[in-house]
Coordinates of N, CA and C in Angstrom, one line a residue:
X1115 N -33.0 -3.3 -0.6 CA -33.0 -4.7 -0.8 C -33.3 -5.2 0.4
X1116 N -34.1 -6.2 0.6 CA -34.5 -7.3 1.8 C -33.7 -7.6 2.3
X1117 N -33.7 -8.2 3.5 CA -33.0 -9.0 4.3 C -32.6 -10.4 4.2
X1118 N -31.7 -10.9 4.0 CA -31.7 -12.5 3.4 C -32.2 -13.6 4.2
X1119 N -32.7 -14.7 3.7 CA -33.2 -15.3 4.7 C -32.2 -16.6 5.4
X1120 N -32.3 -17.6 5.9 CA -31.1 -18.4 6.3 C -30.7 -19.2 5.4
X1121 N -31.5 -19.1 4.2 CA -31.1 -19.8 2.6 C -29.9 -19.1 2.2
X1122 N -30.3 -17.5 2.3 CA -29.1 -16.7 1.6 C -30.0 -16.0 0.7
X1123 N -31.4 -16.3 0.4 CA -32.0 -15.7 -0.6 C -33.0 -14.8 0.1
X1124 N -33.1 -13.5 -0.9 CA -33.9 -12.4 -0.3 C -35.4 -13.0 0.2
X1125 N -36.0 -12.6 1.3 CA -37.6 -12.8 1.3 C -38.4 -12.2 0.5
X1126 N -38.2 -11.1 -0.2 CA -38.7 -10.6 -1.4 C -37.8 -10.4 -2.5
X1127 N -38.5 -10.5 -3.9 CA -37.6 -10.4 -5.0 C -37.2 -9.0 -5.0
X1128 N -35.6 -8.7 -5.6 CA -35.3 -7.9 -5.8 C -35.0 -7.7 -7.3
X1129 N -35.7 -6.5 -7.7 CA -35.5 -5.9 -9.1 C -34.3 -5.6 -9.5
X1130 N -33.6 -6.6 -10.2 CA -32.0 -6.4 -10.2 C -31.9 -6.5 -12.1
X1131 N -33.0 -6.8 -12.6 CA -32.7 -7.0 -13.9 C -32.2 -8.3 -14.6
X1132 N -32.3 -9.3 -13.6 CA -31.8 -10.6 -13.9 C -32.9 -11.2 -14.4
X1133 N -32.6 -12.7 -14.7 CA -33.6 -13.6 -15.2 C -34.0 -14.1 -14.0
X1134 N -33.1 -14.2 -13.0 CA -33.2 -15.0 -11.8 C -32.8 -14.4 -10.5
X1135 N -33.7 -14.0 -9.6 CA -33.4 -13.2 -8.5 C -32.6 -13.6 -7.3
X1136 N -32.5 -14.9 -7.2 CA -31.5 -15.2 -6.3 C -31.0 -16.8 -7.1
X1137 N -29.7 -17.2 -6.0 CA -29.2 -18.6 -6.3 C -30.0 -19.5 -6.4
X1138 N -30.8 -19.7 -5.7 CA -32.0 -20.9 -5.4 C -32.9 -20.7 -6.3
X1139 N -33.0 -19.7 -7.0 CA -34.2 -19.4 -8.3 C -33.4 -20.1 -9.5
X1140 N -32.2 -19.8 -9.2 CA -31.4 -20.2 -10.4 C -31.3 -21.5 -10.5
X1141 N -30.9 -22.3 -9.2 CA -30.8 -23.5 -9.5 C -32.0 -24.5 -9.7
X1142 N -33.0 -24.1 -9.0 CA -34.3 -24.7 -8.8 C -35.2 -24.5 -10.2
X1143 N -34.9 -23.1 -11.1 CA -35.7 -22.8 -11.9 C -35.2 -22.8 -13.1
X1144 N -33.8 -23.1 -13.2 CA -33.1 -23.5 -14.6 C -32.3 -24.8 -14.2
X1145 N -31.3 -24.6 -13.7 CA -30.5 -25.8 -13.9 C -31.0 -27.1 -13.3
X1146 N -32.1 -27.3 -12.5 CA -32.5 -28.6 -12.0 C -33.5 -29.2 -13.5
X1147 N -34.1 -28.0 -13.8 CA -35.3 -28.5 -14.8 C -34.5 -28.9 -16.3
X1148 N -33.3 -28.1 -16.6 CA -32.6 -28.2 -18.0 C -31.6 -29.3 -17.5
X1149 N -30.8 -29.5 -16.7 CA -29.6 -30.4 -16.8 C -30.7 -31.8 -16.5
X1150 N -30.7 -32.6 -17.3 CA -31.4 -33.8 -16.8 C -30.5 -35.2 -17.0
X1151 N -30.0 -35.7 -16.3 CA -29.0 -36.7 -16.2 C -29.4 -38.2 -15.6
X1152 N -29.1 -39.1 -16.1 CA -29.3 -40.4 -15.4 C -28.3 -40.3 -14.1
X1153 N -29.0 -40.5 -13.0 CA -28.1 -40.3 -11.4 C -28.3 -41.7 -11.2
X1154 N -26.7 -41.9 -11.0 CA -26.6 -43.3 -10.2 C -24.9 -43.3 -9.8
X1155 N -24.6 -44.0 -9.0 CA -23.4 -43.9 -8.4 C -22.1 -44.3 -9.6
X1156 N -22.4 -44.8 -10.6 CA -21.3 -44.8 -11.7 C -21.3 -43.5 -12.7
X1157 N -22.1 -42.9 -12.9 CA -22.2 -42.0 -14.0 C -22.3 -40.3 -13.3
X1158 N -23.2 -40.2 -12.6 CA -23.3 -38.8 -12.0 C -24.1 -38.8 -10.7
X1159 N -23.7 -38.0 -9.6 CA -24.2 -37.9 -8.4 C -25.0 -36.1 -8.4
X1160 N -25.9 -36.5 -7.6 CA -26.6 -35.3 -7.1 C -26.9 -35.2 -5.7
X1161 N -27.1 -34.1 -5.1 CA -27.8 -33.8 -4.0 C -28.7 -32.7 -4.0
X1162 N -30.2 -33.3 -3.3 CA -31.2 -32.2 -3.4 C -30.7 -31.1 -2.8
X1163 N -30.1 -31.5 -1.6 CA -29.5 -30.2 -0.8 C -28.5 -29.8 -1.0
X1164 N -28.2 -29.7 -2.2 CA -27.2 -29.0 -3.0 C -26.5 -27.7 -2.3
X1165 N -27.3 -26.8 -1.6 CA -26.7 -25.7 -1.2 C -26.1 -26.1 0.1
X1166 N -26.0 -27.6 0.7 CA -25.1 -27.7 1.9 C -24.0 -28.0 1.6
X1167 N -23.2 -27.9 0.3 CA -22.1 -28.0 0.1 C -21.6 -26.8 -0.8
X1168 N -20.6 -26.4 0.3 CA -19.6 -25.1 -0.2 C -19.3 -24.8 -1.6
X1169 N -18.7 -26.2 -2.0 CA -18.3 -25.9 -3.7 C -19.4 -25.9 -4.5
X1170 N -20.5 -26.4 -4.2 CA -21.7 -26.4 -5.3 C -22.5 -25.0 -5.2
X1171 N -22.0 -24.3 -3.9 CA -23.0 -22.7 -3.8 C -21.7 -22.1 -4.6
X1172 N -20.4 -22.2 -4.6 CA -19.5 -21.4 -5.0 C -19.1 -21.6 -6.5
X1173 N -19.5 -22.9 -7.1 CA -19.7 -22.9 -8.6 C -21.1 -22.6 -9.0
X1174 N -22.0 -23.1 -8.5 CA -23.4 -22.5 -9.0 C -23.4 -20.6 -8.9
X1175 N -23.1 -20.2 -8.1 CA -22.9 -19.0 -7.9 C -22.1 -18.1 -9.0
X1176 N -20.8 -18.5 -9.4 CA -20.3 -18.1 -10.7 C -20.8 -18.5 -11.7
X1177 N -21.5 -19.6 -12.2 CA -22.5 -19.7 -13.1 C -23.7 -19.3 -13.4
X1178 N -24.5 -18.6 -12.3 CA -25.4 -17.5 -12.2 C -25.0 -16.3 -12.6
X1179 N -24.2 -15.8 -12.3 CA -23.3 -14.5 -12.7 C -23.2 -14.5 -14.1
X1180 N -22.5 -15.7 -14.3 CA -21.9 -15.6 -16.3 C -23.1 -15.8 -16.8
X1181 N -24.1 -16.9 -16.2 CA -25.5 -16.6 -17.3 C -26.1 -15.4 -17.3
X1182 N -26.3 -14.6 -16.1 CA -26.8 -13.2 -16.3 C -26.2 -12.2 -17.5
X1183 N -25.2 -12.5 -17.2 CA -24.2 -11.5 -18.2 C -24.1 -12.0 -19.4
X1184 N -23.7 -13.3 -19.6 CA -23.8 -13.7 -21.3 C -25.2 -13.9 -21.9
X1185 N -26.3 -14.1 -21.1 CA -27.4 -14.3 -22.0 C -27.8 -12.6 -22.8
X1186 N -27.3 -11.6 -22.3 CA -27.2 -10.6 -22.9 C -26.8 -10.2 -24.6
X1187 N -25.7 -11.4 -24.5 CA -25.6 -11.3 -25.8 C -26.3 -12.3 -26.8
X1188 N -27.0 -11.8 -27.3 CA -28.1 -12.5 -28.2 C -27.4 -13.5 -29.4
X1189 N -26.4 -13.2 -29.6 CA -25.7 -14.3 -30.6 C -25.1 -15.2 -30.3
X1190 N -24.2 -15.5 -29.2 CA -23.4 -16.5 -28.9 C -23.3 -16.4 -27.2
X1191 N -23.9 -15.6 -26.7 CA -23.7 -15.5 -25.2 C -24.2 -17.1 -24.5
X1192 N -25.1 -17.4 -24.9 CA -25.5 -18.7 -24.2 C -24.8 -19.9 -24.5
X1193 N -24.5 -20.0 -25.8 CA -23.5 -20.8 -26.2 C -22.2 -20.7 -25.5
X1194 N -21.7 -19.8 -25.6 CA -20.2 -19.3 -24.8 C -20.8 -20.2 -23.2
X1195 N -21.8 -19.6 -22.5 CA -22.0 -20.3 -21.2 C -22.0 -21.3 -21.1
X1196 N -22.8 -22.3 -22.0 CA -22.7 -23.7 -22.1 C -21.2 -24.4 -21.9
X1197 N -20.6 -24.0 -23.1 CA -19.7 -24.7 -23.3 C -18.3 -24.1 -22.5
X1198 N -18.3 -23.0 -22.2 CA -17.0 -22.7 -21.5 C -17.3 -22.3 -19.9
X1199 N -18.7 -22.5 -19.5 CA -19.0 -22.6 -18.1 C -19.8 -23.5 -17.3
X1200 N -21.0 -23.7 -18.1 CA -21.9 -24.6 -17.1 C -21.1 -26.2 -17.7
X1201 N -20.8 -26.6 -18.8 CA -20.3 -28.1 -18.8 C -19.1 -28.2 -18.0
X1202 N -18.2 -27.5 -17.6 CA -17.1 -28.0 -17.1 C -17.6 -27.9 -15.7
X1203 N -18.4 -27.1 -15.1 CA -18.5 -26.9 -13.6 C -19.8 -28.0 -13.4
X1204 N -20.9 -28.1 -14.0 CA -21.6 -29.4 -14.0 C -20.9 -30.7 -14.1
X1205 N -20.0 -30.8 -15.0 CA -19.2 -32.2 -15.0 C -18.5 -32.6 -13.6
X1206 N -17.6 -31.5 -13.1 CA -17.0 -31.2 -12.0 C -18.0 -31.6 -10.6
X1207 N -19.2 -30.9 -10.6 CA -19.9 -31.1 -9.4 C -20.7 -32.6 -9.3
X1208 N -20.9 -33.2 -10.6 CA -21.7 -34.7 -10.4 C -20.9 -35.4 -10.8
X1209 N -19.6 -35.4 -10.8 CA -18.6 -36.7 -11.2 C -18.9 -37.4 -10.0
X1210 N -18.8 -38.6 -10.6 CA -19.1 -39.9 -9.4 C -18.0 -40.1 -8.4
X1211 N -17.0 -39.9 -8.8 CA -15.9 -40.3 -7.5 C -15.3 -39.0 -7.1
X1212 N -15.3 -37.7 -8.0 CA -14.5 -36.6 -7.4 C -15.3 -35.3 -7.2
X1213 N -16.8 -35.6 -7.5 CA -17.5 -34.5 -7.1 C -17.9 -34.3 -5.5
X1214 N -18.5 -32.9 -5.1 CA -18.9 -32.6 -3.7 C -20.1 -33.6 -3.5
X1215 N -20.7 -34.1 -4.3 CA -22.1 -35.1 -3.6 C -21.8 -36.1 -3.8
X1216 N -20.4 -37.0 -3.8 CA -20.4 -38.2 -3.9 C -20.7 -38.9 -2.5
X1217 N -21.0 -38.4 -1.7 CA -21.7 -39.2 -0.6 C -23.2 -39.0 -0.3
X1218 N -23.6 -38.5 -1.1 CA -25.0 -38.0 -1.3 C -25.9 -39.0 -2.1
X1219 N -27.2 -39.1 -2.0 CA -28.2 -39.7 -3.0 C -29.2 -38.9 -3.3
X1220 N -29.4 -38.8 -4.8 CA -30.6 -38.3 -5.3 C -31.7 -38.3 -4.8
X1221 N -31.9 -39.6 -4.4 CA -33.3 -40.2 -3.9 C -33.4 -39.9 -2.1
X1222 N -32.3 -40.6 -1.8 CA -31.9 -40.5 -0.1 C -31.8 -39.3 0.5
X1223 N -31.1 -38.5 -0.4 CA -31.0 -37.1 0.1 C -29.6 -36.8 0.6
X1224 N -29.2 -35.7 1.1 CA -27.7 -35.4 1.6 C -27.4 -36.4 2.8
X1225 N -26.2 -36.4 2.5 CA -25.3 -37.7 3.8 C -25.1 -36.5 4.6
X1226 N -25.1 -36.9 5.9 CA -24.7 -36.3 7.2 C -23.0 -36.3 7.0
X1227 N -22.4 -37.3 6.7 CA -20.9 -37.7 6.4 C -20.4 -36.2 5.6
X1228 N -19.1 -36.1 6.0 CA -18.6 -34.8 5.2 C -17.4 -35.1 4.5
X1229 N -16.9 -34.8 3.6 CA -15.7 -35.0 3.1 C -14.8 -33.9 3.9
X1230 N -13.3 -34.2 4.0 CA -12.7 -33.3 4.7 C -12.4 -32.0 3.7
X1231 N -12.1 -31.0 4.4 CA -11.5 -29.7 3.4 C -10.0 -30.2 3.3
X1232 N -9.5 -29.5 2.3 CA -8.3 -29.8 1.8 C -7.2 -29.5 2.9
X1233 N -6.0 -30.3 2.9 CA -4.9 -29.8 4.0 C -4.0 -28.8 3.6
X1234 N -4.1 -27.5 4.3 CA -3.1 -26.6 4.0 C -2.1 -26.2 5.0
X1235 N -0.9 -25.9 4.5 CA 0.2 -25.5 5.3 C 0.7 -24.1 5.1
X1236 N 0.4 -23.4 5.8 CA 1.0 -21.9 5.9 C 2.4 -21.8 5.2
X1237 N 2.4 -20.7 4.3 CA 3.9 -20.8 3.7 C 4.8 -20.3 4.7
X1238 N 6.0 -20.2 4.7 CA 6.8 -19.6 5.7 C 6.8 -18.0 5.7
X1239 N 7.5 -17.5 6.6 CA 7.2 -16.0 6.6 C 8.1 -15.6 5.6
X1240 N 7.8 -14.2 4.9 CA 8.4 -14.0 3.9 C 8.3 -14.5 2.6
X1241 N 7.6 -15.6 2.4 CA 7.6 -16.1 1.3 C 6.6 -15.1 0.2
X1242 N 5.6 -14.6 0.9 CA 4.6 -14.1 -0.3 C 5.4 -12.6 -0.6
X1243 N 6.4 -12.1 0.0 CA 6.7 -10.8 -0.4 C 7.3 -10.8 -1.8
X1244 N 7.6 -12.0 -2.4 CA 8.5 -11.9 -3.5 C 7.5 -11.1 -4.4
X1245 N 8.2 -10.1 -5.4 CA 7.1 -9.5 -6.3 C 6.1 -10.6 -7.5
X1246 N 6.6 -11.7 -7.5 CA 6.0 -12.6 -8.7 C 4.7 -12.7 -8.1
X1247 N 4.5 -12.8 -6.5 CA 3.2 -12.9 -6.2 C 2.3 -11.7 -5.6
X1248 N 2.7 -10.8 -6.2 CA 2.0 -9.3 -5.9 C 1.2 -9.0 -7.1
X1249 N -0.3 -8.4 -6.6 CA -1.1 -8.2 -7.8 C -0.7 -6.7 -8.3
X1250 N 0.0 -6.0 -7.2 CA 0.5 -4.7 -7.9 C 1.7 -4.4 -8.3
X1251 N 1.5 -3.8 -9.5 CA 2.9 -3.5 -10.1 C 3.8 -3.0 -9.3
X1252 N 5.0 -3.0 -9.5 CA 6.5 -2.1 -8.4 C 6.3 -0.9 -8.8
X1253 N 6.8 -0.3 -7.4 CA 6.7 1.2 -7.8 C 8.1 1.4 -8.5
X1254 N 8.0 2.3 -9.6 CA 9.3 2.7 -10.4 C 10.5 3.4 -9.3
X1255 N 11.5 3.4 -9.4 CA 12.6 3.9 -8.8 C 12.7 5.3 -9.4
X1256 N 13.1 6.2 -8.4 CA 13.4 7.3 -9.0 C 14.1 7.7 -9.9
X1257 N 13.8 8.4 -11.2 CA 14.5 8.6 -12.5 C 14.4 7.6 -13.5
X1258 N 13.7 6.5 -13.3 CA 13.4 5.6 -14.1 C 12.1 5.4 -14.7
X1259 N 11.8 5.1 -15.9 CA 10.4 5.5 -16.6 C 9.8 4.1 -16.0
X1260 N 8.6 4.1 -16.2 CA 7.5 3.1 -15.8 C 7.6 2.3 -17.1
X1261 N 7.1 1.2 -17.3 CA 6.8 0.1 -18.5 C 5.9 1.1 -19.2
X1262 N 4.6 1.8 -18.8 CA 3.8 2.5 -19.4 C 4.3 3.6 -20.4
X1263 N 5.6 4.4 -19.4 CA 5.9 5.5 -20.1 C 6.9 4.9 -21.1
X1264 N 7.7 3.7 -21.0 CA 8.5 3.5 -22.2 C 7.7 3.2 -23.2
X1265 N 6.4 2.4 -23.0 CA 5.7 2.1 -24.3 C 4.8 3.1 -25.0
X1266 N 5.0 4.4 -24.6 CA 4.4 5.7 -24.6 C 5.2 6.2 -25.6
X1267 N 6.7 6.0 -25.1 CA 7.8 6.8 -25.9 C 8.2 6.0 -27.0
X1268 N 8.0 4.5 -27.2 CA 8.2 3.5 -28.5 C 7.3 4.4 -29.2
X1269 N 5.5 4.1 -29.0 CA 4.9 4.3 -29.7 C 4.9 5.9 -30.5
X1270 N 5.6 6.9 -29.4 CA 5.7 8.1 -30.3 C 6.9 8.1 -31.2
X1271 N 7.8 7.3 -30.9 CA 8.9 7.2 -31.8 C 8.6 6.3 -33.0
X1272 N 7.5 5.5 -33.0 CA 7.2 4.7 -34.1 C 6.3 5.8 -35.0
X1273 N 5.5 6.4 -34.1 CA 4.5 7.4 -35.1 C 5.6 8.6 -35.7
X1274 N 6.5 8.8 -35.4 CA 7.4 9.8 -36.2 C 8.5 9.3 -36.9
X1275 N 8.0 7.9 -37.6 CA 9.1 7.3 -38.3 C 10.3 6.6 -37.6
X1276 N 10.1 6.8 -36.5 CA 11.2 5.7 -35.9 C 12.4 6.4 -35.7
X1277 N 12.5 7.9 -36.0 CA 13.6 8.9 -35.4 C 14.0 8.9 -34.2
X1278 N 14.9 8.9 -33.4 CA 15.5 9.2 -32.2 C 15.5 10.2 -32.1
X1279 N 15.1 10.9 -30.8 CA 15.1 12.4 -30.7 C 14.3 13.3 -31.1
X1280 N 13.3 12.6 -32.2 CA 12.3 13.5 -33.0 C 12.0 14.9 -32.1
X1281 N 11.7 16.0 -32.9 CA 11.2 17.1 -31.9 C 12.2 17.6 -30.9
X1282 N 13.3 17.1 -30.7 CA 14.4 17.5 -29.4 C 15.5 18.4 -30.3
X1283 N 16.4 19.4 -29.7 CA 17.1 20.1 -30.1 C 18.1 19.6 -31.2
X1284 N 18.1 17.7 -30.8 CA 19.1 17.4 -31.9 C 18.6 17.2 -33.0
X1285 N 17.3 16.8 -33.3 CA 17.0 17.0 -34.6 C 16.8 18.2 -35.2
X1286 N 16.8 19.2 -34.9 CA 16.8 20.6 -35.3 C 18.3 20.8 -35.8
X1287 N 19.4 20.4 -35.1 CA 20.8 20.6 -35.3 C 20.8 19.8 -36.6
X1288 N 20.3 18.3 -36.9 CA 20.6 17.9 -37.9 C 19.9 18.5 -39.2
X1289 N 18.8 18.8 -39.1 CA 17.7 19.6 -39.7 C 18.1 20.0 -40.9

């Protein structure tokens, strides 16, 4: 893989099997020519220096990855991409009041004025230790079955006609 340039794109194309070899290729080679809008302050905004907007880079990055993945589904992949990915992201990016390009102008270019980041307050100590906020399942206590073990036992019971203790000495006694 080659070293990235200051724009974050490889100096030499990387053979990845992708249709577009960089985010910049995707935006300039697909998004810009295909998405044609009347750009004005009341309907849609755009910044020719889109890459100077972190939100635009983040949204176009996920659009590019989704495009490269979904294009492999010849039946409905790109329709899914348009409806569930491109349309909402493009609407958010180009929104004339709420999008990241609101201070820019398609003809005059990028504005040096910046929108402030969202204000953030850190949570109090211990707030995130609640199990509700963890990605990892909790460790089972000694002697207790995990949810997966309980599901396996339930499935085994169902496969055996719902008899409790099927295969145990109890069923042999009833037998």
